[in-house]
Amino acid sequence: ETEINKPHVSVLSSPGMGHIIPLLELAKCLVIDHGIHVSFLNITTEASTAQIQLLHSPTLPLGLDVIDIPAVDISALVSHDTPIVARLSINVEESLKPLKSILIELGKPQALFIDLFCTQAFDVCKELSIPTFTFFTPSTSFLAFCLYLPTLDREVECEFIDLPEPVQVPGCSPVRTEDLLDQVRNRKIDEYKWFLFHISRLPMSDGILLNSWEDFEPTSLKAIRGHPFYKQIPTPPVFPAGLLIKHNKPELDDECLAWLDKQPSNSVLFVALGSGGTLSAAQLTELAWGLELSQQRFILVARKPTDASASATFFNVGEDINVNDPNSYLPDGFLERTKEVGLVVPTWAPQVSVLQHPSTGAFLSHCGWNSTLESMTHGVPMIAWPLYAEQRMNATMLVEEVGVAVKPVGIPGKGVVDREEIEKVVRLVLEGEEGNMMRRKARELKVSAVKAFEFGGSPHESLSSVIKEWKIENEISV
Ligand code: UDP
């Protein structure tokens, strides 16, 4: 079959590795498993080296075309302290102005798949009669929360963080106010308005694909499908499209993997805070000391600390691998003293390959949803270190509901976790019986994930049903 005869869809991702990675995985699944021709629309920003490598990698399958939407100048619309969702949304809004002509030029793809922050695309697609599916990349419990938020917004006058009780999301676990994401902690600012804008538009989707599987989040999935609240919205059909997470081939000459090969099994703590995470200088110092005091093996993905924001590298602000010298910001002599047990890599590590390596025993993570899925599908327990977005909700779920993570306690009022506490949790997860129990739980989940992912298992079927849906809408024979 030539590309011309194949069904053709587009996938549109908002900027940032945390969005691009899962959307690109979806695109690959559509191409490889379903024989579809995919145009991947990439909203260009000042992209990181990792992002350029990912999107222009020679290993992308045939039939997956990456199309760069030209970068826009948003400097007049944002300032250096514009929060992340507002900045992202403004960038998307401006970048998508030519979307209609791009889609027409592509010959009107038969469907468009977008992520949560590209909902401006709904209007254009409606005009062009292109069915549009949202790939909701965070957790299913977070989707339930999002679908409920417009109602909460109408019914509650005060700030949500001042509510006396946890937020009762219909059919799901209550959300503690301290776990609420940054975007809903101040209803007066644009950050909240943009967030509410996108999630209020979610029901305009022809279907919502979920980055999860049935056994991982059964309660929220059941609620979204069956609870009267979600029915009356009405909520579009949801598809747990499963493990659309990176299955990259281990890099052959990677420093981390070569180092891991020489370590005993389950002995190494992998420390990485997603694509955007950064710590304050004080916190990074405590973390380094905590690792050293624990005397456990570790790989630390090191980023220059900053007191400005917990997600400073999201747009690669000031982040350049060539000028990232961990010696300049880690405690004096740290690298020398820990060189027998630790490996420090600046900026970026091949996370999935590290997590699937048998020497990796635990993961200190900011609990971004991709990182969470990657850890669970490789049976690795976590130290939960939530930083931004919905990560506090993810962390609470992993610690309290799933039992695969431990969360260190911060110094009240200071927002810093001290070195003794870090030493304690690192030992607990790598050496302690509690760590073993969490590892067993994580492995059970891994097994259920593998089962779900097998050909014919639910995620594959889910994706097939979505495809069927739009094929029927387009009267294309299946
Ligand atoms: N990642 C990686 N190497 C790193 C840091 C992150 O490969 O050093 C990848 C990680 O595997 C995951 C993604 O970047 O797929 C981060 O997504 P996540 O949802 O965890 O966090 P976000 O970056 O959106 O905050």
mmCIF file of N, CA and C and ligand atoms in Angstrom, residues 17-19 21 246 270 272-276 301 303 314 347-352 366 368-372 374 388 391, ligand 1:
data_model
loop_
_atom_site.group_PDB
_atom_site.id
_atom_site.type_symbol
_atom_site.label_atom_id
_atom_site.label_comp_id
_atom_site.label_asym_id
_atom_site.label_seq_id
_atom_site.Cartn_x
_atom_site.Cartn_y
_atom_site.Cartn_z
ATOM 1 N N MET A 17 8.544 18.609 26.129
ATOM 2 C CA MET A 17 8.789 17.172 25.991
ATOM 3 C C MET A 17 7.703 16.339 26.657
ATOM 4 N N GLY A 18 7.157 16.824 27.774
ATOM 5 C CA GLY A 18 6.120 16.078 28.485
ATOM 6 C C GLY A 18 4.866 15.884 27.627
ATOM 7 N N HIS A 19 4.668 16.731 26.630
ATOM 8 C CA HIS A 19 3.537 16.558 25.713
ATOM 9 C C HIS A 19 3.969 15.846 24.432
ATOM 10 N N ILE A 21 6.464 13.785 23.818
ATOM 11 C CA ILE A 21 6.810 12.358 23.929
ATOM 12 C C ILE A 21 5.557 11.471 23.818
ATOM 13 N N LYS A 246 7.335 5.519 25.797
ATOM 14 C CA LYS A 246 8.498 5.211 24.982
ATOM 15 C C LYS A 246 8.996 3.779 25.151
ATOM 16 N N PHE A 270 17.615 6.185 40.743
ATOM 17 C CA PHE A 270 17.677 7.109 39.615
ATOM 18 C C PHE A 270 16.958 8.402 40.018
ATOM 19 N N ALA A 272 15.641 11.940 38.734
ATOM 20 C CA ALA A 272 15.387 12.803 37.572
ATOM 21 C C ALA A 272 14.027 13.466 37.744
ATOM 22 N N LEU A 273 13.966 14.747 37.428
ATOM 23 C CA LEU A 273 12.751 15.513 37.699
ATOM 24 C C LEU A 273 12.034 15.927 36.420
ATOM 25 N N GLY A 274 11.876 14.974 35.498
ATOM 26 C CA GLY A 274 11.105 15.243 34.294
ATOM 27 C C GLY A 274 11.830 16.150 33.324
ATOM 28 N N SER A 275 11.075 16.665 32.364
ATOM 29 C CA SER A 275 11.727 17.495 31.366
ATOM 30 C C SER A 275 11.881 18.917 31.854
ATOM 31 N N GLY A 276 11.120 19.293 32.857
ATOM 32 C CA GLY A 276 11.165 20.693 33.242
ATOM 33 C C GLY A 276 11.616 20.981 34.660
ATOM 34 N N VAL A 301 20.444 13.111 37.550
ATOM 35 C CA VAL A 301 20.359 13.997 36.387
ATOM 36 C C VAL A 301 20.386 15.420 36.945
ATOM 37 N N ARG A 303 20.557 19.451 37.117
ATOM 38 C CA ARG A 303 20.161 20.701 36.453
ATOM 39 C C ARG A 303 20.589 21.847 37.343
ATOM 40 N N PHE A 314 11.460 23.931 31.649
ATOM 41 C CA PHE A 314 10.403 23.469 30.753
ATOM 42 C C PHE A 314 10.556 24.069 29.370
ATOM 43 N N THR A 347 21.683 17.500 32.799
ATOM 44 C CA THR A 347 20.484 17.819 32.019
ATOM 45 C C THR A 347 19.541 16.673 31.626
ATOM 46 N N TRP A 348 20.048 15.606 31.054
ATOM 47 C CA TRP A 348 19.146 14.624 30.430
ATOM 48 C C TRP A 348 19.748 13.229 30.451
ATOM 49 N N ALA A 349 18.946 12.214 30.757
ATOM 50 C CA ALA A 349 19.401 10.819 30.693
ATOM 51 C C ALA A 349 18.355 10.010 29.935
ATOM 52 N N PRO A 350 18.748 8.872 29.347
ATOM 53 C CA PRO A 350 17.739 8.042 28.650
ATOM 54 C C PRO A 350 16.873 7.309 29.682
ATOM 55 N N GLN A 351 15.865 8.007 30.167
ATOM 56 C CA GLN A 351 15.126 7.549 31.354
ATOM 57 C C GLN A 351 14.505 6.157 31.217
ATOM 58 N N VAL A 352 13.840 5.902 30.099
ATOM 59 C CA VAL A 352 13.170 4.602 29.972
ATOM 60 C C VAL A 352 14.196 3.467 30.017
ATOM 61 N N HIS A 366 9.628 13.504 40.083
ATOM 62 C CA HIS A 366 8.665 14.579 40.342
ATOM 63 C C HIS A 366 7.222 14.112 40.106
ATOM 64 N N GLY A 368 5.663 13.332 37.387
ATOM 65 C CA GLY A 368 4.998 13.636 36.115
ATOM 66 C C GLY A 368 4.369 12.336 35.631
ATOM 67 N N TRP A 369 3.277 12.432 34.894
ATOM 68 C CA TRP A 369 2.542 11.197 34.584
ATOM 69 C C TRP A 369 3.338 10.256 33.683
ATOM 70 N N ASN A 370 4.094 10.798 32.730
ATOM 71 C CA ASN A 370 4.910 9.908 31.890
ATOM 72 C C ASN A 370 5.938 9.167 32.740
ATOM 73 N N SER A 371 6.603 9.905 33.615
ATOM 74 C CA SER A 371 7.589 9.268 34.484
ATOM 75 C C SER A 371 6.931 8.209 35.357
ATOM 76 N N THR A 372 5.750 8.521 35.870
ATOM 77 C CA THR A 372 5.020 7.557 36.703
ATOM 78 C C THR A 372 4.728 6.280 35.922
ATOM 79 N N GLU A 374 6.210 5.193 33.243
ATOM 80 C CA GLU A 374 7.454 4.510 32.886
ATOM 81 C C GLU A 374 8.000 3.722 34.079
ATOM 82 N N TYR A 388 5.332 20.477 40.331
ATOM 83 C CA TYR A 388 4.407 21.423 39.699
ATOM 84 C C TYR A 388 3.275 20.654 39.029
ATOM 85 N N GLN A 391 1.245 17.152 39.842
ATOM 86 C CA GLN A 391 2.121 16.129 40.426
ATOM 87 C C GLN A 391 1.822 15.800 41.890
HETATM 88 N N1 UDP B 1 12.921 12.264 30.403
HETATM 89 C C1 UDP B 1 14.080 11.636 29.932
HETATM 90 N N2 UDP B 1 15.279 11.974 30.487
HETATM 91 C C2 UDP B 1 15.406 12.889 31.491
HETATM 92 C C3 UDP B 1 14.212 13.509 31.980
HETATM 93 C C4 UDP B 1 13.002 13.167 31.409
HETATM 94 O O1 UDP B 1 14.024 10.798 29.021
HETATM 95 O O2 UDP B 1 16.503 13.128 31.956
HETATM 96 C C5 UDP B 1 11.619 11.919 29.787
HETATM 97 C C6 UDP B 1 10.867 10.915 30.618
HETATM 98 O O3 UDP B 1 11.236 9.602 30.253
HETATM 99 C C7 UDP B 1 9.417 11.261 30.317
HETATM 100 C C8 UDP B 1 9.427 12.741 29.995
HETATM 101 O O4 UDP B 1 10.792 13.071 29.729
HETATM 102 O O5 UDP B 1 8.963 10.540 29.188
HETATM 103 C C9 UDP B 1 8.923 13.604 31.144
HETATM 104 O O6 UDP B 1 7.542 13.545 31.204
HETATM 105 P P1 UDP B 1 6.750 13.664 32.578
HETATM 106 O O7 UDP B 1 5.299 13.572 32.282
HETATM 107 O O8 UDP B 1 7.265 12.702 33.571
HETATM 108 O O9 UDP B 1 7.124 15.080 33.146
HETATM 109 P P2 UDP B 1 7.075 16.557 32.554
HETATM 110 O O10 UDP B 1 8.351 16.737 31.841
HETATM 111 O O11 UDP B 1 5.878 16.667 31.676
HETATM 112 O O12 UDP B 1 6.991 17.401 33.775
#
